[in-house]
Tab-separated table of C-alpha atoms in Angstrom:
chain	number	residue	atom	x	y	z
A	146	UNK	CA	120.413	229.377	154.827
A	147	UNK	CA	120.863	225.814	154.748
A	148	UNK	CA	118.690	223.782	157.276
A	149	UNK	CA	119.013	220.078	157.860
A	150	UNK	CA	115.880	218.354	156.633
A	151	UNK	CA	113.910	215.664	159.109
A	152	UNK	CA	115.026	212.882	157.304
A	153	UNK	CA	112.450	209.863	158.568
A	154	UNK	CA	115.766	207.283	157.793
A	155	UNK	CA	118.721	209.465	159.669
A	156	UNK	CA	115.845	210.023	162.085
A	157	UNK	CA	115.413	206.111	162.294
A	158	UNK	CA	119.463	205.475	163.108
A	159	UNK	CA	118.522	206.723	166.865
A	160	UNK	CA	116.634	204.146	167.629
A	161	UNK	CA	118.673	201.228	169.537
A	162	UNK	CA	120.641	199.160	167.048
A	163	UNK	CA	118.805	196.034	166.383
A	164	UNK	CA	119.727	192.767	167.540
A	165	UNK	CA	121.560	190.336	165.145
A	166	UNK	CA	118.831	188.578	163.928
A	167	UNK	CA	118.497	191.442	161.744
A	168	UNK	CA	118.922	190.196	157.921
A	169	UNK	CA	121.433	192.025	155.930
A	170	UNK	CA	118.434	193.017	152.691
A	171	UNK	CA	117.855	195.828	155.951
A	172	UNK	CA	120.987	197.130	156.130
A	173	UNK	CA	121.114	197.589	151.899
A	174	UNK	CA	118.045	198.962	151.739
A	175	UNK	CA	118.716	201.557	154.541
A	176	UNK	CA	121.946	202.516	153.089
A	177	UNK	CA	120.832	203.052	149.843
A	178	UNK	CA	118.151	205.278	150.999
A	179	UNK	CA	120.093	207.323	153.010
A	180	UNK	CA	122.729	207.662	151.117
A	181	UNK	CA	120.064	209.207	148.164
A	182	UNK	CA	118.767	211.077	150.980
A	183	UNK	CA	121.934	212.572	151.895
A	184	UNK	CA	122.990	213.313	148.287
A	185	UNK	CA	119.241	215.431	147.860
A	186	UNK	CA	120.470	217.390	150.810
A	187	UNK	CA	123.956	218.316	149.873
A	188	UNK	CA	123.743	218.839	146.085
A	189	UNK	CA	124.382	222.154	144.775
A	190	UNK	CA	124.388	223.545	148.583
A	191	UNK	CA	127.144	225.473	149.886
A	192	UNK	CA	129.979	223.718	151.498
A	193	UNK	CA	128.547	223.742	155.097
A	194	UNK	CA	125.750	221.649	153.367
A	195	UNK	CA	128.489	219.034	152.284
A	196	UNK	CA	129.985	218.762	155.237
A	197	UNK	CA	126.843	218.242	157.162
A	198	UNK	CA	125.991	215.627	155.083
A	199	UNK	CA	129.273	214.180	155.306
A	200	UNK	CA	128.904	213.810	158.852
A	201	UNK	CA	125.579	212.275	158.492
A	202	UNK	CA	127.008	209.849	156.336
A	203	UNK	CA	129.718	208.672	158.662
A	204	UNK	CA	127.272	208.492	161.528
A	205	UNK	CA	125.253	206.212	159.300
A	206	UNK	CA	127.396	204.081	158.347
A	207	UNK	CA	128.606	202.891	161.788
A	208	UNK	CA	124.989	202.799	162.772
A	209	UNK	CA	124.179	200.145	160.074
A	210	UNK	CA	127.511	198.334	160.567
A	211	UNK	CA	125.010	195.958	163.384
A	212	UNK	CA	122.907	195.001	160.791
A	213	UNK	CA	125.157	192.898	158.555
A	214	UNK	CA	124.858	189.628	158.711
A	215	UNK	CA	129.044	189.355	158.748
A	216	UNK	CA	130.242	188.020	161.425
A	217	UNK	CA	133.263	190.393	162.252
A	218	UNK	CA	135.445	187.048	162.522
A	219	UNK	CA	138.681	185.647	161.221
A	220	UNK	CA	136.306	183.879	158.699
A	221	UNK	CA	135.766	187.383	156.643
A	222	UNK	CA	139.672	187.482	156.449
A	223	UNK	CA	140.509	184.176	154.863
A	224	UNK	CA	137.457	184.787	152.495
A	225	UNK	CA	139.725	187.239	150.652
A	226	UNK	CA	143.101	186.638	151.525
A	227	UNK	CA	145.724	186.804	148.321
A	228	UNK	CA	146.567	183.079	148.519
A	229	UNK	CA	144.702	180.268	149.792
A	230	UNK	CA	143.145	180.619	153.523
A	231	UNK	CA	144.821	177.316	154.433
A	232	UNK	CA	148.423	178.111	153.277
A	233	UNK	CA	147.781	181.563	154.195
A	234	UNK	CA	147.742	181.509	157.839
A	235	UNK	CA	150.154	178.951	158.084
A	236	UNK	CA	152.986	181.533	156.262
A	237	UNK	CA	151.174	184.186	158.889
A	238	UNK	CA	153.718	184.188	162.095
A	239	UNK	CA	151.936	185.004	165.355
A	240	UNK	CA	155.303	187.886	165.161
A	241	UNK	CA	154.197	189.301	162.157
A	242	UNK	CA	149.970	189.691	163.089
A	243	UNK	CA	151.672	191.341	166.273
A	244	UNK	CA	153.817	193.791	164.498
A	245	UNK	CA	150.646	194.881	162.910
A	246	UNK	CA	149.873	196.710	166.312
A	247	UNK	CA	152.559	198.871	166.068
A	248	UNK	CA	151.941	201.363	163.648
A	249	UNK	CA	148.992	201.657	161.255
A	250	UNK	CA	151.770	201.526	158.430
A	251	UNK	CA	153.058	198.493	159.490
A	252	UNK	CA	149.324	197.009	159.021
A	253	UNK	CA	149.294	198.817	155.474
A	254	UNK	CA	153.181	197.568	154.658
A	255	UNK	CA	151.964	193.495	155.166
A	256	UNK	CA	149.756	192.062	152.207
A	257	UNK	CA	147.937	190.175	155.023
A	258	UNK	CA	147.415	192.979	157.186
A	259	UNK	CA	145.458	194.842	154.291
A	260	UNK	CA	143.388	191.763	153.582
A	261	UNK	CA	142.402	191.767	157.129
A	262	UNK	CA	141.599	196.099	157.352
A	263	UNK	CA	139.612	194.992	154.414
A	264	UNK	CA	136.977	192.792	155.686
A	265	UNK	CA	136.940	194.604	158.658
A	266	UNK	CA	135.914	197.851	157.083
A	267	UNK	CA	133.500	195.759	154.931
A	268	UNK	CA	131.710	195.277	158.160
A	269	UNK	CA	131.559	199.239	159.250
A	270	UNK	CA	130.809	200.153	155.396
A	271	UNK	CA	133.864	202.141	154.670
A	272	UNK	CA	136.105	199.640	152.503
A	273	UNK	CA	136.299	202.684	150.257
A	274	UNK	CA	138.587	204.805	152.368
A	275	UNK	CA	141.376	201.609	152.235
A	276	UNK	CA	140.528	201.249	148.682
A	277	UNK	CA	141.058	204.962	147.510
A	278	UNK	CA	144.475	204.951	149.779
A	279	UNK	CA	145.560	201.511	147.915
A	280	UNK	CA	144.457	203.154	144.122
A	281	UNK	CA	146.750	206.359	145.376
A	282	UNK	CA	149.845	203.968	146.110
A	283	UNK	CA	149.378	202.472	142.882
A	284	UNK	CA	148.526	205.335	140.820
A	285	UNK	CA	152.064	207.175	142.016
A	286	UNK	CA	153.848	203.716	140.461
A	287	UNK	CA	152.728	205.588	137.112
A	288	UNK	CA	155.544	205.755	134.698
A	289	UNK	CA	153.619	206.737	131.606
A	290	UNK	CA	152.353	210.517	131.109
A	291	UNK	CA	150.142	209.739	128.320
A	292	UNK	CA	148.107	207.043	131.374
A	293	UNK	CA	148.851	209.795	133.858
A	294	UNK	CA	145.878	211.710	132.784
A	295	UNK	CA	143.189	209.260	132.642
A	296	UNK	CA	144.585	207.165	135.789
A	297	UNK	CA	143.831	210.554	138.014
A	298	UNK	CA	140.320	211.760	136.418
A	299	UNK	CA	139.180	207.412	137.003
A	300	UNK	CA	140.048	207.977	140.615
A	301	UNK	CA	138.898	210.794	141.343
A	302	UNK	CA	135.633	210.330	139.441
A	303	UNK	CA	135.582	206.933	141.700
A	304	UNK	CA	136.950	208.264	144.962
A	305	UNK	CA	136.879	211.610	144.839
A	306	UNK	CA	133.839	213.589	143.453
A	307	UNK	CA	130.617	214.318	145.010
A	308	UNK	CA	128.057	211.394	144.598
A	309	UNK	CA	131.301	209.350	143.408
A	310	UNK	CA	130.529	205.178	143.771
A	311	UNK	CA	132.944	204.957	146.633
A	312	UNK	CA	133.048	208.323	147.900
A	313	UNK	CA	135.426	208.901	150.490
A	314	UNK	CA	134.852	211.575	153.685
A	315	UNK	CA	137.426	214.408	153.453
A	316	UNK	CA	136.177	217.922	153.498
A	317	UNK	CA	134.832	220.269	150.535
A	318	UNK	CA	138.698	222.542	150.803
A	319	UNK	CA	140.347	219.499	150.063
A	320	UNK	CA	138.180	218.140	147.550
A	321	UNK	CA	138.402	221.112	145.285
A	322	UNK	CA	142.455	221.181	145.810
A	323	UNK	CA	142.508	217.723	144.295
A	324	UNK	CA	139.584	218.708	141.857
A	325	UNK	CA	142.498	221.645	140.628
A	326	UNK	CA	145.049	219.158	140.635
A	327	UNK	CA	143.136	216.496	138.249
A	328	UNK	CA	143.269	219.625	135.751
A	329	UNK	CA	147.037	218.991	135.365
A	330	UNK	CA	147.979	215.710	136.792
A	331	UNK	CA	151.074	214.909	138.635
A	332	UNK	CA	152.035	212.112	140.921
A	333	UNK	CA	151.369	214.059	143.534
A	334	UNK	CA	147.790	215.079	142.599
A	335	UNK	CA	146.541	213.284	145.293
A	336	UNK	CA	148.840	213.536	148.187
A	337	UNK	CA	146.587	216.167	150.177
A	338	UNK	CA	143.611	213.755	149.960
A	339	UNK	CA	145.377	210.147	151.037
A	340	UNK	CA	146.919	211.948	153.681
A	341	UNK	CA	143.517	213.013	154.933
A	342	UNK	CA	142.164	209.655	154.358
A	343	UNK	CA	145.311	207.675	155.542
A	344	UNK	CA	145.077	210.000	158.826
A	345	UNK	CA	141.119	208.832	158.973
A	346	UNK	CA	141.421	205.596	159.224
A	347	UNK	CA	144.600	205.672	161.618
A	348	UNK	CA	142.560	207.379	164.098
A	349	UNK	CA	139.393	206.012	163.421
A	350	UNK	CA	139.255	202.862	161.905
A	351	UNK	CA	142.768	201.442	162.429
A	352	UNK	CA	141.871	201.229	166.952
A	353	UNK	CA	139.123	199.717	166.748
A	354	UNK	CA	139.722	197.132	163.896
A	355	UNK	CA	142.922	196.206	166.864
A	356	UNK	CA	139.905	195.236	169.107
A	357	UNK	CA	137.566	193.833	166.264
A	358	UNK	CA	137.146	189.461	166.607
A	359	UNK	CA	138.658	189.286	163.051
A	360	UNK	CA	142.590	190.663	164.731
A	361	UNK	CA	142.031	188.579	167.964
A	362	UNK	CA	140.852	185.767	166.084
A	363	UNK	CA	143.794	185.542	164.067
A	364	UNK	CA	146.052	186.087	166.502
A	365	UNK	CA	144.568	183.394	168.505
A	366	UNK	CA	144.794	180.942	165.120
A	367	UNK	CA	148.341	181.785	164.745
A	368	UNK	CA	149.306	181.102	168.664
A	369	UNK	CA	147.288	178.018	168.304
A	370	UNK	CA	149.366	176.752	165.529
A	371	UNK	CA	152.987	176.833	167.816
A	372	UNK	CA	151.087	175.099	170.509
């Protein structure tokens, strides 16, 4: 049976979070490790194995969120908003940053709104869930069967498979359903695993990036503006 092993770097993520003089070569190098650490545990396990490292994985990556040097502030928007910061925020109505509260898919519907998920999940570590959602809204604009094919095994070879670069958290059933569907792509290969992700980050991510300094920040620049 499996059995979790004392990891001396998951066992290090209980101590109290360190303060924010911590430099951000920390937070890499901690990451990194664990996430090798992690990946030794699960592979070739059963799927309880997975999803106990899955969960250690989430854990951890909230855990090193305080050690980025990023300053959670409307600073980490403009740095990669689609236009220009300046002419940006001016075209950014106080209404429209509002709106954004009302439904997570009124954030995802505004090309400013995902700019600002963005480099919010950029400081929690989990850009890849918003990323893998974005690739599935683009992938179902496929028109050509012949790029069908190649479009679905890139994502989920990115998104999708264990040890994948941007690996996103659903669970092992899901993963294999989408594994089967890759075998014979459609446009709805995917479905099953953006709505897991897209459900993820609306009751996860999506509340607290509401209270994070980059919203209120902007907010606050685009009240500022009328005054």
């Amino acid at each position: 049976m499996y059995q979790e092993a004392a990891d001396p770097v998951i066992q290090g993520l209980d101590e109290p979070c360190p303060s924010s003089t911590c430099q951000n070569h920390v937070a890499t190098t901690m990451l990194t490790a664990t996430r090798q650490s992690l990946s030794d545990h699960t592979i070739g396990k059963d799927p309880q194995a997975v999803r106990t490292g899955q969960r250690q994985n989430r854990g951890m990556r909230t855990r090193l969120g305080c050690l980025s040097h990023k300053s959670d502030s409307c600073n980490d928007f403009t740095a990669i908003l689609p236009d220009k910061p300046n002419r940006a925020l001016k075209r950014l109505s106080t209404e429209e940053a509002t709106r954004w509260a009302d439904s997570f898919d009124s954030l995802l519907s505004h090309k400013y709104g995902v700019a600002a998920f963005r480099a919010f999940l950029k400081t929690e570590f989990s850009e890849e869930n918003l990323e893998f959602w974005l690739a599935c809204e683009e992938f179902k604009k496929t028109r050509s069967t012949t790029k069908l094919a190649s479009k679905a095994h890139r994502i989920f070879e990115e998104f999708i498979d264990v040890q994948a670069p941007r690996e996103v958290n659903i669970d092992f059933q899901t993963r294999e359903v989408t594994r089967n569907n890759v075998q014979e792509p459609s446009l709805s290969c995917f479905d099953q695993a953006q709505g897991k992700v897209h459900s993820l980050m609306e009751k996860d991510s999506y509340p607290r990036f509401l209270r994070s300094k980059i919203y209120t920040d902007l907010l606050t620049q685009t009240q500022r503006r009328l005054s």
